[in-house]
mmCIF file of C-alpha atoms in Angstrom:
data_model
loop_
_atom_site.group_PDB
_atom_site.id
_atom_site.type_symbol
_atom_site.label_atom_id
_atom_site.label_comp_id
_atom_site.label_asym_id
_atom_site.label_seq_id
_atom_site.Cartn_x
_atom_site.Cartn_y
_atom_site.Cartn_z
ATOM 1 C CA MET C 635 32.938 5.068 26.113
ATOM 2 C CA SER C 636 31.054 6.689 28.988
ATOM 3 C CA LEU C 637 27.481 7.830 28.614
ATOM 4 C CA ALA C 638 28.532 11.492 28.875
ATOM 5 C CA LYS C 639 31.130 11.127 26.113
ATOM 6 C CA ASP C 640 28.636 9.249 23.971
ATOM 7 C CA ASN C 641 26.108 12.070 24.346
ATOM 8 C CA ILE C 642 28.749 14.678 23.509
ATOM 9 C CA TRP C 643 29.592 12.792 20.311
ATOM 10 C CA LYS C 644 25.922 12.558 19.365
ATOM 11 C CA LEU C 645 25.434 16.242 20.102
ATOM 12 C CA LEU C 646 28.448 17.313 18.033
ATOM 13 C CA ALA C 647 27.663 15.102 15.017
ATOM 14 C CA PRO C 648 24.753 17.236 13.672
ATOM 15 C CA LEU C 649 26.803 20.416 14.146
ATOM 16 C CA VAL C 650 29.742 18.908 12.272
ATOM 17 C CA VAL C 651 27.475 17.782 9.425
ATOM 18 C CA MET C 652 25.930 21.246 9.182
ATOM 19 C CA GLY C 653 29.347 22.939 9.295
ATOM 20 C CA VAL C 654 30.778 20.716 6.560
ATOM 21 C CA MET C 655 27.778 21.349 4.308
ATOM 22 C CA PHE C 656 28.098 25.097 4.843
ATOM 23 C CA LEU C 657 31.719 24.876 3.639
ATOM 24 C CA ILE C 658 30.802 22.953 0.490
ATOM 25 C CA PRO C 659 30.321 25.301 -2.497
ATOM 26 C CA VAL C 660 26.709 25.931 -3.408
ATOM 27 C CA PRO C 661 25.691 23.640 -6.321
ATOM 28 C CA ASP C 662 25.144 25.352 -9.659
ATOM 29 C CA GLY C 663 21.621 26.615 -10.127
ATOM 30 C CA MET C 664 20.685 26.406 -6.447
ATOM 31 C CA PRO C 665 20.007 29.592 -4.460
ATOM 32 C CA PRO C 666 22.522 30.000 -1.602
ATOM 33 C CA GLN C 667 19.819 30.202 1.066
ATOM 34 C CA ALA C 668 18.298 26.930 -0.190
ATOM 35 C CA TRP C 669 21.635 25.106 0.199
ATOM 36 C CA HIS C 670 22.199 26.559 3.660
ATOM 37 C CA TYR C 671 18.660 25.593 4.659
ATOM 38 C CA PHE C 672 19.290 22.084 3.363
ATOM 39 C CA ALA C 673 22.370 21.892 5.604
ATOM 40 C CA VAL C 674 20.231 22.696 8.654
ATOM 41 C CA PHE C 675 17.629 20.170 7.522
ATOM 42 C CA VAL C 676 20.185 17.370 7.127
ATOM 43 C CA ALA C 677 21.689 18.239 10.513
ATOM 44 C CA MET C 678 18.205 17.971 12.006
ATOM 45 C CA ILE C 679 17.730 14.501 10.506
ATOM 46 C CA VAL C 680 21.106 13.366 11.867
ATOM 47 C CA GLY C 681 20.168 14.732 15.282
ATOM 48 C CA MET C 682 16.811 12.959 15.256
ATOM 49 C CA ILE C 683 18.516 9.683 14.374
ATOM 50 C CA LEU C 684 21.191 9.952 17.072
ATOM 51 C CA GLU C 685 18.918 11.654 19.652
ATOM 52 C CA PRO C 686 21.403 13.307 22.028
ATOM 53 C CA ILE C 687 18.245 15.038 23.239
ATOM 54 C CA PRO C 688 14.601 14.128 22.417
ATOM 55 C CA ALA C 689 13.721 14.226 18.711
ATOM 56 C CA THR C 690 11.022 16.843 19.275
ATOM 57 C CA ALA C 691 13.591 19.154 20.851
ATOM 58 C CA ILE C 692 15.841 18.651 17.810
ATOM 59 C CA SER C 693 13.135 19.704 15.338
ATOM 60 C CA PHE C 694 12.135 22.641 17.575
ATOM 61 C CA ILE C 695 15.749 23.869 17.671
ATOM 62 C CA ALA C 696 16.036 23.499 13.880
ATOM 63 C CA VAL C 697 12.988 25.718 13.324
ATOM 64 C CA THR C 698 14.355 28.276 15.790
ATOM 65 C CA ILE C 699 17.723 28.370 13.973
ATOM 66 C CA CYS C 700 15.960 28.967 10.660
ATOM 67 C CA VAL C 701 13.812 31.764 12.109
ATOM 68 C CA ILE C 702 16.777 33.550 13.694
ATOM 69 C CA GLY C 703 19.005 33.045 10.639
ATOM 70 C CA SER C 704 16.249 33.691 8.110
ATOM 71 C CA ASN C 705 18.347 36.229 6.151
ATOM 72 C CA TYR C 706 20.747 33.423 5.231
ATOM 73 C CA LEU C 707 18.449 30.392 5.331
ATOM 74 C CA LEU C 708 14.981 31.358 4.110
ATOM 75 C CA PHE C 709 14.933 34.475 1.945
ATOM 76 C CA ASP C 710 16.811 35.535 -1.186
ATOM 77 C CA ALA C 711 18.479 38.876 -1.876
ATOM 78 C CA LYS C 712 15.527 40.189 -3.887
ATOM 79 C CA GLU C 713 13.118 39.659 -0.999
ATOM 80 C CA LEU C 714 15.510 41.188 1.522
ATOM 81 C CA ALA C 715 16.058 44.240 -0.716
ATOM 82 C CA ASP C 716 12.332 45.039 -0.739
ATOM 83 C CA PRO C 717 11.736 47.844 1.849
ATOM 84 C CA ALA C 718 8.222 46.548 2.501
ATOM 85 C CA PHE C 719 9.471 43.057 3.315
ATOM 86 C CA ASN C 720 9.844 42.337 7.043
ATOM 87 C CA ALA C 721 12.152 39.322 7.180
ATOM 88 C CA GLN C 722 11.810 38.579 10.898
ATOM 89 C CA LYS C 723 8.027 38.854 10.811
ATOM 90 C CA GLN C 724 7.776 36.563 7.792
ATOM 91 C CA ALA C 725 10.270 34.127 9.304
ATOM 92 C CA LEU C 726 8.283 33.881 12.521
ATOM 93 C CA LYS C 727 5.081 33.426 10.541
ATOM 94 C CA TRP C 728 6.786 30.592 8.654
ATOM 95 C CA GLY C 729 8.115 28.979 11.844
ATOM 96 C CA LEU C 730 4.705 28.881 13.526
ATOM 97 C CA ALA C 731 2.755 27.794 10.434
ATOM 98 C CA GLY C 732 2.895 24.138 11.447
ATOM 99 C CA PHE C 733 0.734 24.829 14.485
ATOM 100 C CA SER C 734 -2.081 25.947 12.180
ATOM 101 C CA SER C 735 -1.921 22.715 10.167
ATOM 102 C CA THR C 736 -5.219 20.832 10.176
ATOM 103 C CA THR C 737 -3.288 17.580 9.887
ATOM 104 C CA VAL C 738 -1.365 18.219 13.089
ATOM 105 C CA TRP C 739 -4.544 18.934 15.046
ATOM 106 C CA LEU C 740 -6.235 15.847 13.607
ATOM 107 C CA VAL C 741 -3.480 13.750 15.157
ATOM 108 C CA PHE C 742 -3.819 15.621 18.443
ATOM 109 C CA GLY C 743 -7.565 14.958 18.512
ATOM 110 C CA ALA C 744 -6.988 11.262 17.870
ATOM 111 C CA PHE C 745 -4.494 11.169 20.746
ATOM 112 C CA ILE C 746 -7.158 12.555 23.087
ATOM 113 C CA PHE C 747 -9.499 9.821 21.855
ATOM 114 C CA ALA C 748 -6.810 7.320 22.857
ATOM 115 C CA LEU C 749 -6.677 8.945 26.276
ATOM 116 C CA GLY C 750 -10.440 8.485 26.516
ATOM 117 C CA TYR C 751 -10.056 4.744 25.890
ATOM 118 C CA GLU C 752 -7.495 4.602 28.685
ATOM 119 C CA VAL C 753 -9.223 6.815 31.257
ATOM 120 C CA SER C 754 -12.676 5.281 30.792
ATOM 121 C CA GLY C 755 -11.372 1.704 30.705
ATOM 122 C CA LEU C 756 -13.161 1.023 27.409
ATOM 123 C CA GLY C 757 -9.968 -0.042 25.641
ATOM 124 C CA ARG C 758 -9.193 -2.644 28.310
ATOM 125 C CA ARG C 759 -12.806 -3.863 28.280
ATOM 126 C CA ILE C 760 -12.761 -4.377 24.498
ATOM 127 C CA ALA C 761 -9.500 -6.315 24.775
ATOM 128 C CA LEU C 762 -10.792 -8.532 27.592
ATOM 129 C CA PHE C 763 -14.088 -9.139 25.792
ATOM 130 C CA LEU C 764 -12.397 -10.441 22.650
ATOM 131 C CA VAL C 765 -9.894 -12.498 24.651
ATOM 132 C CA LYS C 766 -12.772 -14.094 26.557
ATOM 133 C CA PHE C 767 -14.689 -15.155 23.451
ATOM 134 C CA MET C 768 -11.718 -16.025 21.232
ATOM 135 C CA GLY C 769 -9.167 -17.217 23.763
ATOM 136 C CA LYS C 770 -9.977 -20.920 24.021
ATOM 137 C CA ARG C 771 -7.699 -21.679 21.062
ATOM 138 C CA THR C 772 -4.275 -20.113 20.634
ATOM 139 C CA LEU C 773 -4.899 -19.489 16.924
ATOM 140 C CA THR C 774 -8.138 -17.583 17.521
ATOM 141 C CA LEU C 775 -6.419 -15.713 20.347
ATOM 142 C CA GLY C 776 -3.916 -14.512 17.739
ATOM 143 C CA TYR C 777 -6.808 -13.227 15.628
ATOM 144 C CA ALA C 778 -8.266 -11.545 18.718
ATOM 145 C CA ILE C 779 -5.045 -9.592 19.276
ATOM 146 C CA VAL C 780 -5.113 -8.293 15.692
ATOM 147 C CA ILE C 781 -8.809 -7.384 15.883
ATOM 148 C CA ILE C 782 -8.324 -5.527 19.183
ATOM 149 C CA ASP C 783 -5.574 -3.420 17.637
ATOM 150 C CA ILE C 784 -7.653 -2.691 14.534
ATOM 151 C CA LEU C 785 -10.655 -1.601 16.618
ATOM 152 C CA LEU C 786 -8.521 0.856 18.580
ATOM 153 C CA ALA C 787 -6.409 2.106 15.655
ATOM 154 C CA PRO C 788 -8.795 4.684 14.088
ATOM 155 C CA PHE C 789 -8.530 6.806 17.232
ATOM 156 C CA THR C 790 -5.034 6.010 18.477
ATOM 157 C CA PRO C 791 -2.287 7.464 16.219
ATOM 158 C CA SER C 792 0.451 5.919 18.339
ATOM 159 C CA ASN C 793 1.284 2.229 18.325
ATOM 160 C CA THR C 794 3.073 2.819 21.617
ATOM 161 C CA ALA C 795 -0.131 4.035 23.242
ATOM 162 C CA ARG C 796 -2.317 1.484 21.462
ATOM 163 C CA THR C 797 -0.367 -1.772 21.471
ATOM 164 C CA GLY C 798 1.989 -0.934 24.305
ATOM 165 C CA GLY C 799 -0.479 0.941 26.496
ATOM 166 C CA THR C 800 -3.736 -0.972 25.972
ATOM 167 C CA VAL C 801 -3.201 -4.368 24.324
ATOM 168 C CA PHE C 802 0.074 -5.391 25.966
ATOM 169 C CA PRO C 803 -1.080 -4.846 29.589
ATOM 170 C CA VAL C 804 -3.872 -7.367 28.925
ATOM 171 C CA ILE C 805 -1.943 -9.929 26.864
ATOM 172 C CA LYS C 806 1.142 -9.950 29.120
ATOM 173 C CA ASN C 807 -0.953 -11.647 31.820
ATOM 174 C CA LEU C 808 -1.638 -14.696 29.648
ATOM 175 C CA PRO C 809 1.788 -16.419 29.209
ATOM 176 C CA PRO C 810 2.422 -16.752 32.984
ATOM 177 C CA LEU C 811 -0.815 -18.770 33.216
ATOM 178 C CA PHE C 812 1.048 -21.464 31.256
ATOM 179 C CA LYS C 813 4.464 -20.900 32.860
ATOM 180 C CA SER C 814 5.715 -19.291 29.647
ATOM 181 C CA PHE C 815 8.333 -16.592 30.260
ATOM 182 C CA PRO C 816 10.483 -14.293 28.048
ATOM 183 C CA ASN C 817 14.156 -15.064 27.367
ATOM 184 C CA ASP C 818 13.487 -18.662 28.327
ATOM 185 C CA PRO C 819 12.810 -21.901 26.399
ATOM 186 C CA SER C 820 9.309 -21.805 27.890
ATOM 187 C CA ALA C 821 8.542 -18.811 25.635
ATOM 188 C CA ARG C 822 7.786 -21.348 22.903
ATOM 189 C CA ARG C 823 4.820 -22.620 24.903
ATOM 190 C CA ILE C 824 2.633 -19.619 24.047
ATOM 191 C CA GLY C 825 4.317 -16.337 25.005
ATOM 192 C CA GLY C 826 6.496 -16.017 21.903
ATOM 193 C CA TYR C 827 3.521 -16.419 19.571
ATOM 194 C CA LEU C 828 1.425 -13.856 21.441
ATOM 195 C CA MET C 829 4.217 -11.275 21.469
ATOM 196 C CA TRP C 830 4.842 -11.818 17.760
ATOM 197 C CA MET C 831 1.147 -11.319 17.060
ATOM 198 C CA MET C 832 1.303 -7.935 18.786
ATOM 199 C CA VAL C 833 4.149 -6.913 16.472
ATOM 200 C CA ILE C 834 2.085 -7.972 13.461
ATOM 201 C CA SER C 835 -1.109 -6.373 14.732
ATOM 202 C CA THR C 836 0.443 -2.959 15.327
ATOM 203 C CA SER C 837 2.048 -3.006 11.864
ATOM 204 C CA LEU C 838 -1.274 -3.852 10.224
ATOM 205 C CA SER C 839 -3.429 -1.446 12.228
ATOM 206 C CA SER C 840 -0.950 1.419 11.828
ATOM 207 C CA SER C 841 -1.228 1.098 8.049
ATOM 208 C CA MET C 842 -4.962 0.503 7.713
ATOM 209 C CA PHE C 843 -6.104 3.896 9.035
ATOM 210 C CA VAL C 844 -4.652 7.309 8.316
ATOM 211 C CA THR C 845 -5.115 8.082 12.020
ATOM 212 C CA GLY C 846 -3.508 4.773 13.022
ATOM 213 C CA ALA C 847 -0.022 6.307 13.153
ATOM 214 C CA ALA C 848 1.230 9.879 13.233
ATOM 215 C CA PRO C 849 3.625 9.408 10.244
ATOM 216 C CA ASN C 850 0.624 8.571 8.034
ATOM 217 C CA VAL C 851 -0.908 11.971 8.640
ATOM 218 C CA LEU C 852 2.441 13.681 8.222
ATOM 219 C CA GLY C 853 2.858 11.931 4.873
ATOM 220 C CA LEU C 854 -0.555 13.172 3.740
ATOM 221 C CA GLU C 855 0.473 16.711 4.649
ATOM 222 C CA PHE C 856 3.541 16.429 2.417
ATOM 223 C CA VAL C 857 1.524 14.922 -0.452
ATOM 224 C CA SER C 858 -0.988 17.748 -0.163
ATOM 225 C CA LYS C 859 1.652 20.489 -0.237
ATOM 226 C CA ILE C 860 3.996 18.948 -2.820
ATOM 227 C CA ALA C 861 1.579 17.275 -5.247
ATOM 228 C CA GLY C 862 -1.597 19.200 -4.455
ATOM 229 C CA ILE C 863 -3.523 15.959 -3.904
ATOM 230 C CA GLN C 864 -6.035 15.680 -1.055
ATOM 231 C CA ILE C 865 -6.583 12.181 0.367
ATOM 232 C CA SER C 866 -9.493 11.776 2.776
ATOM 233 C CA TRP C 867 -9.757 9.450 5.767
ATOM 234 C CA LEU C 868 -12.198 7.230 3.851
ATOM 235 C CA GLN C 869 -10.079 7.118 0.675
ATOM 236 C CA TRP C 870 -7.037 5.945 2.651
ATOM 237 C CA PHE C 871 -9.086 3.250 4.397
ATOM 238 C CA LEU C 872 -10.720 1.952 1.200
ATOM 239 C CA CYS C 873 -7.387 1.836 -0.649
ATOM 240 C CA PHE C 874 -5.734 -0.256 2.055
ATOM 241 C CA LEU C 875 -8.803 -2.368 2.883
ATOM 242 C CA PRO C 876 -8.240 -5.191 0.317
ATOM 243 C CA VAL C 877 -4.641 -5.704 1.448
ATOM 244 C CA GLY C 878 -5.654 -5.256 5.076
ATOM 245 C CA VAL C 879 -8.325 -7.953 4.918
ATOM 246 C CA ILE C 880 -5.900 -10.402 3.299
ATOM 247 C CA LEU C 881 -3.261 -9.718 5.953
ATOM 248 C CA LEU C 882 -5.851 -9.990 8.726
ATOM 249 C CA ILE C 883 -6.839 -13.446 7.491
ATOM 250 C CA ILE C 884 -3.384 -14.787 6.637
ATOM 251 C CA ALA C 885 -0.967 -13.263 9.175
ATOM 252 C CA PRO C 886 -2.168 -14.988 12.392
ATOM 253 C CA TRP C 887 -2.522 -18.338 10.634
ATOM 254 C CA LEU C 888 0.868 -18.120 8.883
ATOM 255 C CA SER C 889 2.578 -17.124 12.131
ATOM 256 C CA TYR C 890 0.865 -20.056 13.826
ATOM 257 C CA VAL C 891 2.209 -22.434 11.178
ATOM 258 C CA LEU C 892 5.765 -21.051 11.122
ATOM 259 C CA TYR C 893 6.085 -20.626 14.888
ATOM 260 C CA LYS C 894 3.522 -23.050 16.252
ATOM 261 C CA PRO C 895 3.105 -22.708 20.022
ATOM 262 C CA GLU C 896 3.218 -25.809 22.170
ATOM 263 C CA ILE C 897 -0.113 -24.937 23.781
ATOM 264 C CA THR C 898 -2.897 -24.856 21.202
ATOM 265 C CA HIS C 899 -6.040 -25.143 23.353
ATOM 266 C CA SER C 900 -6.906 -23.903 26.828
ATOM 267 C CA GLU C 901 -9.864 -22.798 28.916
ATOM 268 C CA GLU C 902 -7.680 -20.800 31.295
ATOM 269 C CA VAL C 903 -7.320 -17.733 29.072
ATOM 270 C CA ALA C 904 -11.059 -17.295 28.547
ATOM 271 C CA THR C 905 -11.718 -17.925 32.245
ATOM 272 C CA TRP C 906 -9.156 -15.327 33.303
ATOM 273 C CA ALA C 907 -10.579 -12.721 30.906
ATOM 274 C CA GLY C 908 -14.105 -13.446 32.128
ATOM 275 C CA ASP C 909 -13.041 -12.951 35.745
ATOM 276 C CA GLU C 910 -11.390 -9.641 34.847
ATOM 277 C CA LEU C 911 -14.561 -8.463 33.096
ATOM 278 C CA LYS C 912 -16.617 -9.360 36.165
ATOM 279 C CA THR C 913 -14.223 -7.310 38.268
ATOM 280 C CA MET C 914 -14.711 -4.315 35.952
ATOM 281 C CA GLY C 915 -18.490 -4.572 36.282
ATOM 282 C CA ALA C 916 -21.065 -3.175 33.870
ATOM 283 C CA LEU C 917 -20.316 -0.519 31.272
ATOM 284 C CA THR C 918 -20.025 2.869 32.949
ATOM 285 C CA ARG C 919 -21.622 6.118 31.794
ATOM 286 C CA ARG C 920 -18.245 7.342 30.546
ATOM 287 C CA GLU C 921 -17.766 4.193 28.469
ATOM 288 C CA TRP C 922 -21.225 4.466 26.897
ATOM 289 C CA THR C 923 -20.584 8.135 26.151
ATOM 290 C CA LEU C 924 -17.241 7.341 24.527
ATOM 291 C CA ILE C 925 -18.859 4.607 22.406
ATOM 292 C CA GLY C 926 -21.380 7.175 21.179
ATOM 293 C CA LEU C 927 -18.629 9.672 20.345
ATOM 294 C CA VAL C 928 -16.647 6.986 18.506
ATOM 295 C CA LEU C 929 -19.662 6.105 16.350
ATOM 296 C CA LEU C 930 -20.423 9.792 15.751
ATOM 297 C CA SER C 931 -16.846 10.520 14.670
ATOM 298 C CA LEU C 932 -16.629 7.485 12.400
ATOM 299 C CA GLY C 933 -19.946 8.422 10.803
ATOM 300 C CA LEU C 934 -18.807 11.985 10.131
ATOM 301 C CA TRP C 935 -15.410 10.856 8.815
ATOM 302 C CA VAL C 936 -17.003 8.359 6.440
ATOM 303 C CA PHE C 937 -20.193 10.135 5.354
ATOM 304 C CA GLY C 938 -19.748 13.781 6.293
ATOM 305 C CA SER C 939 -16.455 14.673 4.625
ATOM 306 C CA GLU C 940 -18.201 17.125 2.262
ATOM 307 C CA VAL C 941 -19.930 18.866 5.163
ATOM 308 C CA ILE C 942 -17.332 18.931 7.921
ATOM 309 C CA ASN C 943 -13.534 18.670 7.818
ATOM 310 C CA ALA C 944 -11.935 15.584 9.381
ATOM 311 C CA THR C 945 -9.940 17.745 11.795
ATOM 312 C CA ALA C 946 -13.084 19.595 12.856
ATOM 313 C CA VAL C 947 -14.651 16.213 13.625
ATOM 314 C CA GLY C 948 -11.709 15.356 15.874
ATOM 315 C CA LEU C 949 -11.895 18.703 17.678
ATOM 316 C CA LEU C 950 -15.666 18.310 18.063
ATOM 317 C CA ALA C 951 -15.157 14.894 19.654
ATOM 318 C CA VAL C 952 -12.551 16.288 22.054
ATOM 319 C CA SER C 953 -14.875 19.159 22.991
ATOM 320 C CA LEU C 954 -17.731 16.741 23.677
ATOM 321 C CA MET C 955 -15.456 14.494 25.735
ATOM 322 C CA LEU C 956 -14.586 17.497 27.880
ATOM 323 C CA ALA C 957 -18.164 18.764 28.143
ATOM 324 C CA LEU C 958 -19.542 15.311 29.004
ATOM 325 C CA HIS C 959 -16.771 14.581 31.531
ATOM 326 C CA VAL C 960 -15.359 11.603 29.650
ATOM 327 C CA VAL C 961 -11.844 13.025 29.957
ATOM 328 C CA PRO C 962 -10.957 15.741 32.503
ATOM 329 C CA TRP C 963 -8.948 18.701 31.189
ATOM 330 C CA LYS C 964 -6.237 18.053 33.785
ATOM 331 C CA ASP C 965 -5.662 14.604 32.247
ATOM 332 C CA ILE C 966 -5.239 16.192 28.814
ATOM 333 C CA THR C 967 -2.678 18.673 30.144
ATOM 334 C CA ARG C 968 -0.714 15.756 31.628
ATOM 335 C CA TYR C 969 -0.866 13.630 28.465
ATOM 336 C CA ASN C 970 2.730 14.151 27.389
ATOM 337 C CA SER C 971 2.510 11.955 24.280
ATOM 338 C CA ALA C 972 -0.164 14.166 22.715
ATOM 339 C CA TRP C 973 1.648 17.457 23.322
ATOM 340 C CA ASN C 974 5.006 15.999 22.325
ATOM 341 C CA THR C 975 3.552 14.744 19.041
ATOM 342 C CA LEU C 976 1.805 18.071 18.435
ATOM 343 C CA VAL C 977 5.073 20.018 18.653
ATOM 344 C CA ASN C 978 7.027 17.356 16.770
ATOM 345 C CA LEU C 979 4.637 17.212 13.811
ATOM 346 C CA ALA C 980 4.171 20.996 13.703
ATOM 347 C CA THR C 981 7.906 21.612 13.448
ATOM 348 C CA LEU C 982 8.495 18.773 10.973
ATOM 349 C CA VAL C 983 5.683 20.010 8.730
ATOM 350 C CA VAL C 984 7.370 23.425 8.622
ATOM 351 C CA MET C 985 10.874 22.072 8.028
ATOM 352 C CA ALA C 986 9.769 19.722 5.251
ATOM 353 C CA ASN C 987 7.527 22.258 3.516
#
C-alpha cells in the first residue's frame, strides 16, 4: 500500500466511524445531541490514534465541527427554542473555553521553563555535572541518569523535550567511548543499559511531578470538572513520593542485575564529562538567573499555594525570564512544542468536558 493510499485510509476511518454512529439509533434515555456529540468525540479519538494529520489538528477540527454544528451536537430543543438563547455565541464561547483553562497555561509555562534550560545551557550543565561525579561506575551512572531526569521534570512537561532533548544528547556520547553501538552485539557492553535507564527515568520522572508530563495536568483538569476535587502540585508530589523513592532506589540496581553491562567501571566517562564542563566554562548570568527562578517557583508551588495560584506562579516565572533576558521572546514564538501542546490541551479539555 502506498503512503498516499495509507493516508487516505487513515483520513476516511474517523469519518466512517462518525457516520456509522450517526446512523445508529439514539440509545434510550440519551438526548440526541449527546449521542451525536459522542460520535464526533469517538471519531476524534480514532483520528488521533491513526494520525492522518497531526493529533492537534484533529482535536482542533473536532472542536470546530461541534461549534458549527452546535444545533445538533451541543444544545437541546428547549435551549434552542428560547428566544434569548444565542446558539452560535454560546457554541463559540464553549469552543474557546479551553484557552482560559489555568491547567493549560500551567503546562505552557512549564514548557517555557524547559526552553530556559535549553537556551541557557543549564540543563546540559546539570547532566554533565552528575555524569562527572557519578560516572566512574556503570551502576552509579544509571542512578545519575534517573536523578538528572527527576531534577528537570518539575519544569519540563514533555519527556520528549526532557529526556530526548536534554538527557539523551549527553548520554549518547558515552557508549562510543567503549565501542558500544546500537543494533549491534556491542550494545551489551554499556549502551543498552544506558538507553534502558533513560526509558526508566522518563517514566519515573513523568509520574512524580504533576508538571512532569502534559497528560498529568490534563487528568487533573478532568478530575476537577467531573469530581469537583482540586489536587495541588504539592499534594500530587507527596502522594507519589513514597513510590517514587522506592523506584529511584530499586530500578537502576534491578536493571543492572537483569541486564548487566559488560563494562562496570571506567574513568573515561567522568573524564569526558569533566572536559565538556571545562569547555562550557563558569556558570553564566542567565544560568544563575534561571536557578533563582527555579527556586522561587518551587518555593511558591510548595509553600505559597494559598496565596498564589500554581498557574500564576508559572506565568510569573515566564514574565521574569523575559524581563531578565533569560529567554528571548523570539525563541518562545519559535518553540513549536509549547504552542502545539497549548492548542492540543485546550481543545481536548473542551471536548472532554
